[in-house]
GROMACS .gro file of C-alpha atoms in nm:
model
  240
    1MET     CA    1   3.644  -2.049   5.024
    2PRO     CA    2   3.266  -1.996   5.024
    3TRP     CA    3   3.098  -1.701   4.854
    4HIS     CA    4   2.843  -1.516   5.064
    5THR     CA    5   2.540  -1.353   4.902
    6GLN     CA    6   2.217  -1.197   5.023
    7GLY     CA    7   1.928  -1.025   4.853
    8ALA     CA    8   1.985  -0.683   5.004
    9GLY     CA    9   2.236  -0.501   5.219
   10GLY     CA   10   2.611  -0.523   5.233
   11TYR     CA   11   2.864  -0.691   5.460
   12PRO     CA   12   3.068  -0.479   5.704
   13LYS     CA   13   3.439  -0.511   5.632
   14GLU     CA   14   3.501  -0.671   5.971
   15SER     CA   15   3.246  -0.947   5.913
   16THR     CA   16   3.322  -1.311   5.837
   17GLU     CA   17   3.123  -1.281   5.515
   18ALA     CA   18   3.330  -0.986   5.391
   19HIS     CA   19   3.653  -1.161   5.490
   20ASP     CA   20   3.559  -1.479   5.305
   21ASN     CA   21   3.454  -1.291   4.992
   22ALA     CA   22   3.773  -1.084   5.003
   23VAL     CA   23   3.984  -1.402   5.012
   24SER     CA   24   3.788  -1.547   4.719
   25ILE     CA   25   3.840  -1.227   4.522
   26ALA     CA   26   4.211  -1.221   4.605
   27SER     CA   27   4.246  -1.583   4.497
   28ILE     CA   28   4.103  -1.507   4.152
   29LEU     CA   29   4.297  -1.186   4.095
   30MET     CA   30   4.628  -1.333   4.210
   31SER     CA   31   4.581  -1.601   3.945
   32LYS     CA   32   4.553  -1.316   3.694
   33GLY     CA   33   4.880  -1.160   3.801
   34TRP     CA   34   4.753  -0.887   4.031
   35SER     CA   35   4.966  -0.776   4.325
   36LEU     CA   36   4.823  -0.778   4.676
   37LYS     CA   37   4.829  -0.399   4.684
   38SER     CA   38   4.630  -0.378   4.362
   39ILE     CA   39   4.379  -0.635   4.486
   40CYS     CA   40   4.324  -0.437   4.805
   41ALA     CA   41   4.281  -0.117   4.604
   42ALA     CA   42   3.994  -0.290   4.422
   43LEU     CA   43   3.856  -0.426   4.752
   44GLY     CA   44   3.842  -0.076   4.896
   45ASN     CA   45   3.631   0.025   4.598
   46ILE     CA   46   3.413  -0.286   4.616
   47GLN     CA   47   3.335  -0.206   4.980
   48GLY     CA   48   3.234   0.142   4.870
   49GLU     CA   49   3.007   0.007   4.595
   50GLY     CA   50   2.836  -0.326   4.667
   51ALA     CA   51   2.980  -0.363   5.020
   52MET     CA   52   3.115  -0.712   4.937
   53ASN     CA   53   2.771  -0.853   4.847
   54PRO     CA   54   2.770  -0.978   4.485
   55TRP     CA   55   2.389  -0.977   4.474
   56ARG     CA   56   2.341  -0.621   4.594
   57TRP     CA   57   2.124  -0.382   4.395
   58ASP     CA   58   2.154  -0.004   4.419
   59GLY     CA   59   1.936   0.128   4.699
   60ASP     CA   60   1.874  -0.232   4.810
   61TYR     CA   61   1.573  -0.246   4.580
   62VAL     CA   62   1.562  -0.596   4.430
   63PRO     CA   63   1.358  -0.604   4.109
   64THR     CA   64   1.183  -0.894   3.944
   65TYR     CA   65   1.340  -1.025   3.624
   66ASN     CA   66   1.075  -0.871   3.396
   67GLU     CA   67   1.086  -0.541   3.579
   68ALA     CA   68   1.465  -0.511   3.552
   69TRP     CA   69   1.475  -0.597   3.184
   70GLY     CA   70   1.191  -0.354   3.115
   71TRP     CA   71   1.363  -0.052   3.267
   72THR     CA   72   1.419   0.254   3.050
   73PRO     CA   73   1.773   0.395   3.014
   74SER     CA   74   1.689   0.654   3.279
   75GLN     CA   75   1.574   0.384   3.521
   76LEU     CA   76   1.880   0.171   3.446
   77ASN     CA   77   2.098   0.464   3.549
   78ASP     CA   78   1.948   0.443   3.898
   79HIS     CA   79   1.979   0.066   3.947
   80GLY     CA   80   2.337  -0.053   3.961
   81TYR     CA   81   2.412  -0.415   4.043
   82GLY     CA   82   2.679  -0.623   4.207
   83LEU     CA   83   3.019  -0.574   4.362
   84PHE     CA   84   3.090  -0.280   4.131
   85MET     CA   85   2.733  -0.147   4.108
   86TYR     CA   86   2.736  -0.187   3.731
   87THR     CA   87   2.515   0.073   3.567
   88TRP     CA   88   2.366  -0.032   3.336
   89PHE     CA   89   2.348  -0.379   3.487
   90THR     CA   90   2.247  -0.513   3.145
   91PHE     CA   91   2.604  -0.477   3.014
   92TYR     CA   92   2.728  -0.712   3.285
   93ALA     CA   93   2.426  -0.943   3.250
   94GLN     CA   94   2.484  -0.985   2.878
   95GLN     CA   95   2.862  -1.015   2.873
   96GLY     CA   96   2.909  -1.173   3.214
   97SER     CA   97   2.700  -1.472   3.115
   98ALA     CA   98   3.010  -1.615   2.946
   99TYR     CA   99   3.189  -1.652   3.281
  100PRO     CA  100   3.167  -1.949   3.520
  101GLY     CA  101   2.930  -1.897   3.810
  102PHE     CA  102   2.726  -1.623   3.642
  103GLY     CA  103   2.376  -1.564   3.774
  104VAL     CA  104   2.219  -1.224   3.850
  105ASN     CA  105   1.984  -1.229   4.148
  106TYR     CA  106   1.624  -1.106   4.105
  107ARG     CA  107   1.333  -1.099   4.346
  108ASP     CA  108   1.161  -1.382   4.162
  109ARG     CA  109   1.469  -1.565   4.029
  110ALA     CA  110   1.742  -1.657   4.272
  111GLY     CA  111   2.088  -1.581   4.143
  112SER     CA  112   2.398  -1.797   4.151
  113ASN     CA  113   2.598  -1.801   4.472
  114LEU     CA  114   2.905  -1.779   4.246
  115ASP     CA  115   2.797  -1.464   4.067
  116GLY     CA  116   3.071  -1.280   4.254
  117GLN     CA  117   3.326  -1.504   4.084
  118ALA     CA  118   3.180  -1.419   3.743
  119GLN     CA  119   3.184  -1.048   3.825
  120ILE     CA  120   3.552  -1.053   3.922
  121LEU     CA  121   3.652  -1.248   3.612
  122TYR     CA  122   3.447  -1.011   3.398
  123MET     CA  123   3.599  -0.704   3.564
  124ASN     CA  124   3.952  -0.829   3.507
  125ASP     CA  125   3.886  -0.865   3.133
  126ASP     CA  126   3.674  -0.549   3.121
  127LEU     CA  127   3.969  -0.338   3.232
  128ASP     CA  128   4.148  -0.428   2.909
  129ASN     CA  129   3.847  -0.384   2.680
  130PRO     CA  130   3.870  -0.046   2.503
  131SER     CA  131   3.515  -0.077   2.367
  132SER     CA  132   3.357  -0.142   2.706
  133PRO     CA  133   3.152   0.135   2.870
  134TYR     CA  134   3.323   0.032   3.194
  135GLY     CA  135   3.679  -0.012   3.072
  136TRP     CA  136   3.976   0.184   3.211
  137ASN     CA  137   3.909   0.546   3.115
  138THR     CA  138   4.133   0.850   3.172
  139ASN     CA  139   3.922   1.114   3.000
  140HIS     CA  140   3.799   1.297   3.311
  141PHE     CA  141   4.118   1.434   3.463
  142ALA     CA  142   4.008   1.798   3.486
  143GLU     CA  143   3.684   1.725   3.672
  144TYR     CA  144   3.853   1.504   3.931
  145GLN     CA  145   4.162   1.720   3.971
  146ALA     CA  146   3.935   2.015   4.055
  147GLU     CA  147   3.800   1.816   4.351
  148PHE     CA  148   4.124   1.658   4.473
  149LEU     CA  149   4.380   1.935   4.430
  150PRO     CA  150   4.217   2.179   4.679
  151ASN     CA  151   4.245   1.892   4.931
  152GLY     CA  152   4.616   1.854   4.876
  153ILE     CA  153   4.615   1.559   4.633
  154ASP     CA  154   4.750   1.599   4.281
  155ILE     CA  155   4.598   1.307   4.094
  156SER     CA  156   4.835   1.357   3.800
  157SER     CA  157   5.083   1.141   3.994
  158PHE     CA  158   4.861   0.835   3.946
  159TYR     CA  159   4.561   0.909   3.722
  160TYR     CA  160   4.734   0.815   3.397
  161MET     CA  161   4.891   0.489   3.512
  162SER     CA  162   4.854   0.202   3.268
  163ILE     CA  163   4.640  -0.101   3.343
  164ALA     CA  164   4.953  -0.316   3.353
  165ASP     CA  165   5.112  -0.082   3.607
  166PHE     CA  166   4.792  -0.084   3.811
  167LYS     CA  167   4.780  -0.463   3.829
  168ALA     CA  168   5.150  -0.484   3.917
  169GLY     CA  169   5.125  -0.202   4.170
  170THR     CA  170   5.503  -0.176   4.190
  171ASN     CA  171   5.562   0.197   4.155
  172TYR     CA  172   5.257   0.327   4.337
  173THR     CA  173   5.129   0.351   4.692
  174LEU     CA  174   4.815   0.170   4.804
  175ASP     CA  175   4.635   0.506   4.824
  176GLU     CA  176   4.731   0.590   4.466
  177LEU     CA  177   4.618   0.252   4.337
  178THR     CA  178   4.287   0.290   4.520
  179GLY     CA  179   4.236   0.635   4.371
  180ALA     CA  180   4.322   0.514   4.022
  181PHE     CA  181   4.071   0.229   4.035
  182GLN     CA  182   3.803   0.461   4.167
  183LEU     CA  183   3.858   0.740   3.914
  184CYS     CA  184   3.951   0.535   3.607
  185TYR     CA  185   3.718   0.236   3.649
  186GLU     CA  186   3.436   0.324   3.888
  187ARG     CA  187   3.426   0.685   3.766
  188PRO     CA  188   3.192   0.845   4.022
  189VAL     CA  189   3.032   1.187   3.988
  190ALA     CA  190   3.314   1.434   4.042
  191SER     CA  191   3.152   1.608   4.339
  192ALA     CA  192   3.139   1.279   4.531
  193ALA     CA  193   3.480   1.150   4.428
  194TYR     CA  194   3.702   1.293   4.701
  195GLY     CA  195   3.477   1.188   4.989
  196GLY     CA  196   3.446   0.842   4.839
  197TYR     CA  197   3.822   0.821   4.800
  198LEU     CA  198   3.879   0.888   5.171
  199PHE     CA  199   3.652   0.596   5.262
  200ARG     CA  200   3.795   0.360   5.002
  201LYS     CA  201   4.160   0.418   5.082
  202ASP     CA  202   4.099   0.342   5.450
  203VAL     CA  203   3.912   0.022   5.362
  204ALA     CA  204   4.187  -0.077   5.118
  205ALA     CA  205   4.440  -0.040   5.400
  206TYR     CA  206   4.221  -0.256   5.623
  207TYR     CA  207   4.210  -0.539   5.368
  208TYR     CA  208   4.582  -0.505   5.295
  209ASN     CA  209   4.649  -0.560   5.662
  210TYR     CA  210   4.399  -0.846   5.691
  211LEU     CA  211   4.499  -1.042   5.383
  212GLN     CA  212   4.859  -1.060   5.499
  213THR     CA  213   4.745  -1.266   5.798
  214VAL     CA  214   4.544  -1.538   5.621
  215PRO     CA  215   4.622  -1.801   5.354
  216ILE     CA  216   4.492  -1.727   5.006
  217PRO     CA  217   4.435  -2.061   4.830
  218PRO     CA  218   4.505  -2.088   4.457
  219TYR     CA  219   4.203  -2.012   4.240
  220GLY     CA  220   4.034  -2.332   4.127
  221GLU     CA  221   4.185  -2.534   4.409
  222THR     CA  222   4.001  -2.393   4.709
  223ARG     CA  223   3.829  -2.724   4.790
  224LYS     CA  224   4.157  -2.911   4.804
  225PHE     CA  225   4.269  -2.730   5.116
  226LYS     CA  226   4.227  -2.922   5.440
  227TRP     CA  227   4.098  -2.759   5.753
  228ILE     CA  228   4.419  -2.853   5.929
  229TYR     CA  229   4.599  -2.610   5.698
  230TYR     CA  230   4.396  -2.322   5.830
  231LEU     CA  231   4.463  -2.424   6.191
  232LYS     CA  232   4.840  -2.414   6.155
  233PRO     CA  233   5.007  -2.123   6.336
  234ARG     CA  234   5.113  -1.847   6.100
  235ARG     CA  235   5.339  -1.550   6.152
  236LYS     CA  236   5.152  -1.225   6.140
  237ARG     CA  237   5.319  -0.972   5.917
  238VAL     CA  238   5.357  -0.611   6.018
  239PHE     CA  239   5.141  -0.375   5.816
  240LYS     CA  240   5.342  -0.107   5.637
   0.00000   0.00000   0.00000
C-alpha cells in the first residue's frame, strides 16, 4: 500500500489517503502481534494527533531544518511532529533515524514518503522503553480520573493495563483500549483529555469497522499483491 504525505494539514478519516495509511499502519502492527482492536485504538489517537499525515507539524507550521533544530525547549514544546505529534520532535528525529523509511519533512528539505513507517516502528518499540520520555506511563491517574469520573467513566478499569495486554486487546473494549493509549502514551493535558477521548473512541470505531472490510497485506510484502486480489468479492463483516 502507498503512504500518503503532505506538508501541512491532515487527512479526513473517510478519505482515500487516510484509508491507505491506516492499512499500512495495520500491516506493520499486525506483524508485531497487535490485535485489530488495539490497532484501531491507536488509529483513533493518530487521527486526533497528526490526522493520518506523517509529515504534519503542530499548527501546520512547517519549519526549515535549521529553524527546527535551533528551537529552545519552550519552542519545542509548541511544535510537535508526525502521526503522534511528538514533542519534542528531536527525540523521534534522533532515535527514529535507525528505522527504515525515516525522514522528517522540513520546509527546505523534503522528508521521506515512508516516514510514517519509521514512526510506527519507533512507536511500537517506544512503548516498551522505560527510559523513553514517550514510553507507556501510568503516573497521572489522579489528574485524568478527576476529568473522566464526573462524566461517568472510571478509568481505573483500564488505565493500569500492561503493554502486553494493550497489544493483545483481549480483555478490554475498543473504547478502553483507545482511552489507555491516549492517557498512557499520548498523555494530553488533563483538562483536554475527556473531550479528546470522545473524538478518538468514535474514530477508533470507524476504523475498526472499515478495516474489517478490506485486505491487510503482510508487512514487507505489500508489493507482491496483485490488483486482481483487491477486486475479488469479499464478505463484509458486521461491526460489533
